[in-house]
């Protein structure tokens, strides 16, 4: 596949199509996507300058130069380092040859850097780099889909171990520490998050872990993710200790139908909002609409949350290669919460789920 355009070459094309002269990107997923370099987010400026004319530059603090060189940077990239007393903004301006036209500032470029760049490039007009980068990163290459698939398999193996970790008398925090260990043991290089929401704690979608001790009759939401070969996993399943609380079984059955409906709605040519609507309609008709308090999903890749967002009002048309979560939930304040989450990739034929573990509430 050596004749495929590199990520930098595809960025040049996207820049020209968008009428943007250059991207200025700080450390983060965009920079890594284009160069392979995992730059540290420091108070010293690291800046990738991607020009529509193909003349690309990376400005790094001098002490970061060895790490940048060790990253195996693309050959067409010119590396500049700036010492402790140098002016990185002047160096960045020189990388543009004074030809400051329309510039795309990285979405995650810190405001102190952006303000410095704006001062050094007074003639420029500015837009968000995502106007260009989203077009690249939203459509995953086969290699990226493979990485997401491996991450999905790894997190599935962790969920398979969860029933053995849940017992009345253990705290959410204890269970969470064991799960974090398993996330690493199954091949992730990093633990991104561990949510163990037992009983009423499950009703807060982004609850992490607390000192609450698990008890018989608890529904437990487990939402976990890590990083594997730079790509993220993210998967939610629900577990029940002993007899489920009143209403739980019916709610979970409706949730499973809703999650299936949204997964089955995925195919090229449909809008992101229609996938959200597929899940929402099932839950609304079953009487749980008011308890489904968030969007149906988020894109996933080098960032854990990225475009496309599966949300009402997003009329983006899905295309093969797009990857996102499908994660409807039901949250009953003071009682319990539940969410079923799979990562789904759009293929020519429909949606391919990258998570395969049991979706019914698992009794433990
Ligand atoms: Zn979330
Ligand atoms: Zn999740
Ligand atoms: Zn998610």
CSV table of N, CA and C in Angstrom, one decimal, residues 116-212:
chain,number,residue,atom,x,y,z
A,116,UNK,N,-0.1,33.9,21.1
A,116,UNK,CA,1.3,34.3,20.7
A,116,UNK,C,1.4,34.2,19.2
A,117,UNK,N,0.8,33.2,18.6
A,117,UNK,CA,0.8,33.1,17.1
A,117,UNK,C,0.1,34.2,16.4
A,118,UNK,N,-1.0,34.6,17.0
A,118,UNK,CA,-1.8,35.7,16.4
A,118,UNK,C,-1.0,37.0,16.4
A,119,UNK,N,-0.3,37.2,17.5
A,119,UNK,CA,0.5,38.4,17.6
A,119,UNK,C,1.7,38.4,16.6
A,120,UNK,N,2.2,37.2,16.3
A,120,UNK,CA,3.4,37.1,15.4
A,120,UNK,C,2.9,37.1,13.9
A,121,UNK,N,1.6,36.9,13.7
A,121,UNK,CA,1.1,36.8,12.3
A,121,UNK,C,-0.1,37.7,12.2
A,122,UNK,N,0.1,39.1,12.3
A,122,UNK,CA,-1.0,40.0,12.3
A,122,UNK,C,-1.9,40.0,11.1
A,123,UNK,N,-1.4,39.6,9.9
A,123,UNK,CA,-2.2,39.7,8.7
A,123,UNK,C,-3.2,38.5,8.5
A,124,UNK,N,-3.0,37.5,9.4
A,124,UNK,CA,-3.7,36.2,9.1
A,124,UNK,C,-5.2,36.3,9.5
A,125,UNK,N,-6.0,35.4,8.8
A,125,UNK,CA,-7.4,35.2,9.3
A,125,UNK,C,-7.4,33.8,9.8
A,126,UNK,N,-8.3,33.5,10.7
A,126,UNK,CA,-8.2,32.2,11.5
A,126,UNK,C,-9.5,31.4,11.4
A,127,UNK,N,-9.3,30.1,11.3
A,127,UNK,CA,-10.5,29.2,11.3
A,127,UNK,C,-10.1,28.0,12.2
A,128,UNK,N,-11.0,27.1,12.5
A,128,UNK,CA,-10.7,25.9,13.3
A,128,UNK,C,-10.1,24.9,12.4
A,129,UNK,N,-9.0,24.3,12.9
A,129,UNK,CA,-8.3,23.2,12.1
A,129,UNK,C,-9.3,22.0,11.8
A,130,UNK,N,-10.3,21.9,12.7
A,130,UNK,CA,-11.2,20.7,12.6
A,130,UNK,C,-12.0,20.8,11.3
A,131,UNK,N,-12.1,22.0,10.7
A,131,UNK,CA,-12.8,22.2,9.4
A,131,UNK,C,-12.1,21.3,8.4
A,132,UNK,N,-10.8,21.1,8.5
A,132,UNK,CA,-10.0,20.3,7.6
A,132,UNK,C,-9.8,18.9,8.2
A,133,UNK,N,-9.4,18.8,9.4
A,133,UNK,CA,-8.9,17.6,10.0
A,133,UNK,C,-10.1,16.6,10.2
A,134,UNK,N,-11.3,17.1,10.5
A,134,UNK,CA,-12.4,16.2,10.7
A,134,UNK,C,-12.7,15.4,9.4
A,135,UNK,N,-12.4,16.0,8.3
A,135,UNK,CA,-12.7,15.3,7.0
A,135,UNK,C,-11.8,14.1,6.8
A,136,UNK,N,-10.6,14.2,7.4
A,136,UNK,CA,-9.6,13.1,7.3
A,136,UNK,C,-9.9,12.1,8.4
A,137,UNK,N,-10.0,12.6,9.6
A,137,UNK,CA,-10.0,11.6,10.7
A,137,UNK,C,-11.3,10.9,10.9
A,138,UNK,N,-12.4,11.4,10.4
A,138,UNK,CA,-13.7,10.8,10.5
A,138,UNK,C,-13.8,9.5,9.7
A,139,UNK,N,-13.1,9.4,8.6
A,139,UNK,CA,-13.1,8.2,7.8
A,139,UNK,C,-11.9,7.4,8.1
A,140,UNK,N,-12.1,6.3,8.8
A,140,UNK,CA,-10.9,5.5,9.2
A,140,UNK,C,-10.4,4.7,8.0
A,141,UNK,N,-9.0,4.6,8.0
A,141,UNK,CA,-8.4,3.7,7.0
A,141,UNK,C,-8.5,2.3,7.5
A,142,UNK,N,-8.4,1.3,6.6
A,142,UNK,CA,-8.4,-0.1,7.1
A,142,UNK,C,-7.5,-0.4,8.3
A,143,UNK,N,-6.3,0.2,8.3
A,143,UNK,CA,-5.4,0.0,9.4
A,143,UNK,C,-6.0,0.6,10.7
A,144,UNK,N,-6.6,1.7,10.6
A,144,UNK,CA,-7.2,2.3,11.8
A,144,UNK,C,-8.4,1.4,12.3
A,145,UNK,N,-9.2,0.9,11.4
A,145,UNK,CA,-10.3,0.0,11.8
A,145,UNK,C,-9.7,-1.2,12.5
A,146,UNK,N,-8.6,-1.7,11.9
A,146,UNK,CA,-8.0,-2.9,12.6
A,146,UNK,C,-7.5,-2.6,14.0
A,147,UNK,N,-7.0,-1.4,14.2
A,147,UNK,CA,-6.5,-1.0,15.5
A,147,UNK,C,-7.7,-0.9,16.5
A,148,UNK,N,-8.8,-0.3,16.0
A,148,UNK,CA,-10.0,-0.2,16.8
A,148,UNK,C,-10.6,-1.6,17.1
A,149,UNK,N,-10.5,-2.5,16.1
A,149,UNK,CA,-11.0,-3.9,16.3
A,149,UNK,C,-10.2,-4.6,17.4
A,150,UNK,N,-8.8,-4.4,17.4
A,150,UNK,CA,-8.0,-5.0,18.4
A,150,UNK,C,-8.3,-4.4,19.8
A,151,UNK,N,-8.5,-3.1,19.8
A,151,UNK,CA,-8.9,-2.5,21.1
A,151,UNK,C,-10.2,-3.0,21.6
A,152,UNK,N,-11.2,-3.2,20.7
A,152,UNK,CA,-12.5,-3.8,21.1
A,152,UNK,C,-12.4,-5.2,21.6
A,153,UNK,N,-11.5,-6.0,21.0
A,153,UNK,CA,-11.4,-7.4,21.4
A,153,UNK,C,-10.8,-7.4,22.8
A,154,UNK,N,-9.8,-6.5,23.1
A,154,UNK,CA,-9.2,-6.4,24.4
A,154,UNK,C,-10.1,-6.0,25.5
A,155,UNK,N,-11.0,-5.1,25.2
A,155,UNK,CA,-11.9,-4.6,26.2
A,155,UNK,C,-13.0,-5.7,26.4
A,156,UNK,N,-13.4,-6.4,25.4
A,156,UNK,CA,-14.3,-7.5,25.5
A,156,UNK,C,-13.7,-8.6,26.5
A,157,UNK,N,-12.4,-8.8,26.4
A,157,UNK,CA,-11.8,-9.8,27.3
A,157,UNK,C,-11.9,-9.3,28.8
A,158,UNK,N,-11.8,-8.0,28.9
A,158,UNK,CA,-11.9,-7.5,30.3
A,158,UNK,C,-13.3,-7.7,30.8
A,159,UNK,N,-14.3,-7.3,30.0
A,159,UNK,CA,-15.7,-7.5,30.5
A,159,UNK,C,-16.0,-8.9,30.8
A,160,UNK,N,-15.4,-9.9,30.1
A,160,UNK,CA,-15.6,-11.3,30.4
A,160,UNK,C,-15.2,-11.6,31.8
A,161,UNK,N,-14.2,-10.9,32.3
A,161,UNK,CA,-13.7,-11.1,33.7
A,161,UNK,C,-14.5,-10.4,34.8
A,162,UNK,N,-15.4,-9.5,34.4
A,162,UNK,CA,-16.0,-8.7,35.4
A,162,UNK,C,-16.9,-9.5,36.4
A,163,UNK,N,-17.7,-10.4,35.9
A,163,UNK,CA,-18.5,-11.2,36.9
A,163,UNK,C,-17.7,-11.7,38.0
A,164,UNK,N,-16.5,-12.2,37.8
A,164,UNK,CA,-15.7,-12.7,38.9
A,164,UNK,C,-15.2,-11.6,39.9
A,165,UNK,N,-15.3,-10.4,39.5
A,165,UNK,CA,-14.8,-9.3,40.4
A,165,UNK,C,-15.9,-8.7,41.2
A,166,UNK,N,-17.2,-8.9,40.8
A,166,UNK,CA,-18.3,-8.2,41.5
A,166,UNK,C,-18.8,-9.2,42.6
A,167,UNK,N,-18.8,-8.7,43.8
A,167,UNK,CA,-19.4,-9.4,44.9
A,167,UNK,C,-20.0,-8.4,45.9
A,168,UNK,N,-21.1,-8.8,46.6
A,168,UNK,CA,-21.6,-8.0,47.7
A,168,UNK,C,-20.5,-7.9,48.7
A,169,UNK,N,-20.3,-6.6,49.2
A,169,UNK,CA,-19.3,-6.4,50.2
A,169,UNK,C,-18.0,-5.7,49.7
A,170,UNK,N,-17.8,-5.8,48.3
A,170,UNK,CA,-16.6,-5.1,47.7
A,170,UNK,C,-17.1,-3.7,47.4
A,171,UNK,N,-16.1,-2.8,47.4
A,171,UNK,CA,-16.5,-1.4,47.0
A,171,UNK,C,-16.3,-1.2,45.5
A,172,UNK,N,-17.0,-0.2,45.0
A,172,UNK,CA,-16.8,0.2,43.6
A,172,UNK,C,-15.3,0.5,43.3
A,173,UNK,N,-14.6,1.1,44.3
A,173,UNK,CA,-13.2,1.5,44.1
A,173,UNK,C,-12.3,0.2,44.0
A,174,UNK,N,-12.6,-0.7,44.8
A,174,UNK,CA,-11.8,-2.0,44.8
A,174,UNK,C,-12.0,-2.7,43.4
A,175,UNK,N,-13.3,-2.8,43.0
A,175,UNK,CA,-13.6,-3.4,41.7
A,175,UNK,C,-12.9,-2.7,40.6
A,176,UNK,N,-13.0,-1.3,40.7
A,176,UNK,CA,-12.4,-0.5,39.7
A,176,UNK,C,-10.9,-0.7,39.6
A,177,UNK,N,-10.2,-0.9,40.7
A,177,UNK,CA,-8.7,-1.1,40.6
A,177,UNK,C,-8.4,-2.4,39.9
A,178,UNK,N,-9.2,-3.5,40.2
A,178,UNK,CA,-9.0,-4.8,39.6
A,178,UNK,C,-9.3,-4.7,38.1
A,179,UNK,N,-10.3,-3.9,37.7
A,179,UNK,CA,-10.6,-3.7,36.3
A,179,UNK,C,-9.5,-3.0,35.6
A,180,UNK,N,-9.0,-2.0,36.2
A,180,UNK,CA,-7.9,-1.2,35.6
A,180,UNK,C,-6.7,-2.1,35.3
A,181,UNK,N,-6.4,-3.0,36.3
A,181,UNK,CA,-5.3,-3.9,36.1
A,181,UNK,C,-5.6,-4.8,34.9
A,182,UNK,N,-6.8,-5.3,34.8
A,182,UNK,CA,-7.2,-6.2,33.7
A,182,UNK,C,-7.1,-5.5,32.4
A,183,UNK,N,-7.4,-4.2,32.3
A,183,UNK,CA,-7.4,-3.4,31.1
A,183,UNK,C,-5.9,-3.4,30.6
A,184,UNK,N,-5.0,-3.3,31.5
A,184,UNK,CA,-3.6,-3.3,31.1
A,184,UNK,C,-3.1,-4.7,30.7
A,185,UNK,N,-3.6,-5.7,31.5
A,185,UNK,CA,-3.1,-7.1,31.3
A,185,UNK,C,-3.6,-7.6,30.0
A,186,UNK,N,-4.7,-7.1,29.5
A,186,UNK,CA,-5.3,-7.5,28.2
A,186,UNK,C,-4.7,-6.8,27.0
A,187,UNK,N,-3.7,-6.0,27.2
A,187,UNK,CA,-2.9,-5.4,26.1
A,187,UNK,C,-3.0,-3.9,25.9
A,188,UNK,N,-3.8,-3.2,26.7
A,188,UNK,CA,-3.9,-1.8,26.5
A,188,UNK,C,-2.6,-1.2,27.1
A,189,UNK,N,-2.1,-0.1,26.6
A,189,UNK,CA,-1.0,0.6,27.2
A,189,UNK,C,-1.4,1.6,28.2
A,190,UNK,N,-2.7,2.0,28.2
A,190,UNK,CA,-3.2,2.9,29.2
A,190,UNK,C,-4.6,2.6,29.6
A,191,UNK,N,-4.9,2.9,30.8
A,191,UNK,CA,-6.3,2.9,31.2
A,191,UNK,C,-6.9,4.3,31.0
A,192,UNK,N,-7.9,4.4,30.2
A,192,UNK,CA,-8.5,5.8,30.0
A,192,UNK,C,-9.5,6.1,31.1
A,193,UNK,N,-10.4,5.2,31.4
A,193,UNK,CA,-11.4,5.4,32.4
A,193,UNK,C,-12.0,4.1,32.9
A,194,UNK,N,-12.5,4.1,34.1
A,194,UNK,CA,-13.2,3.0,34.7
A,194,UNK,C,-14.4,3.5,35.4
A,195,UNK,N,-15.6,3.2,34.9
A,195,UNK,CA,-16.9,3.6,35.6
A,195,UNK,C,-17.5,2.3,36.2
A,196,UNK,N,-17.6,2.3,37.5
A,196,UNK,CA,-18.4,1.3,38.2
A,196,UNK,C,-19.5,2.0,38.9
A,197,UNK,N,-20.7,2.0,38.3
A,197,UNK,CA,-21.8,2.7,38.9
A,197,UNK,C,-22.8,1.7,39.5
A,198,UNK,N,-22.7,1.5,40.8
A,198,UNK,CA,-23.6,0.5,41.5
A,198,UNK,C,-24.8,1.2,42.0
A,199,UNK,N,-26.0,0.5,42.0
A,199,UNK,CA,-27.2,1.0,42.6
A,199,UNK,C,-27.5,2.4,42.1
A,200,UNK,N,-27.8,3.3,43.0
A,200,UNK,CA,-28.2,4.7,42.5
A,200,UNK,C,-27.0,5.4,41.8
A,201,UNK,N,-25.8,5.0,42.1
A,201,UNK,CA,-24.7,5.7,41.4
A,201,UNK,C,-24.7,5.5,39.9
A,202,UNK,N,-25.3,4.4,39.5
A,202,UNK,CA,-25.4,4.1,38.1
A,202,UNK,C,-26.3,5.2,37.3
A,203,UNK,N,-27.1,5.9,38.0
A,203,UNK,CA,-27.9,6.9,37.4
A,203,UNK,C,-27.2,8.1,37.0
A,204,UNK,N,-25.9,8.3,37.4
A,204,UNK,CA,-25.1,9.4,36.9
A,204,UNK,C,-24.2,8.9,35.8
A,205,UNK,N,-24.4,9.2,34.6
A,205,UNK,CA,-23.7,8.6,33.5
A,205,UNK,C,-22.2,8.6,33.5
A,206,UNK,N,-21.6,9.7,34.1
A,206,UNK,CA,-20.2,9.8,34.1
A,206,UNK,C,-19.6,9.6,35.5
A,207,UNK,N,-20.4,8.9,36.4
A,207,UNK,CA,-19.9,8.5,37.7
A,207,UNK,C,-18.7,7.7,37.5
A,208,UNK,N,-17.6,7.8,38.2
A,208,UNK,CA,-16.4,6.9,38.0
A,208,UNK,C,-16.5,5.8,39.0
A,209,UNK,N,-15.8,5.9,40.1
A,209,UNK,CA,-16.0,4.9,41.2
A,209,UNK,C,-16.1,5.7,42.5
A,210,UNK,N,-16.7,5.1,43.5
A,210,UNK,CA,-16.8,5.7,44.8
A,210,UNK,C,-16.6,4.6,45.9
A,211,UNK,N,-16.7,5.0,47.2
A,211,UNK,CA,-16.5,4.1,48.2
A,211,UNK,C,-17.7,3.2,48.4
A,212,UNK,N,-18.8,3.4,47.7
A,212,UNK,CA,-20.0,2.6,47.9
A,212,UNK,C,-19.7,1.1,47.8
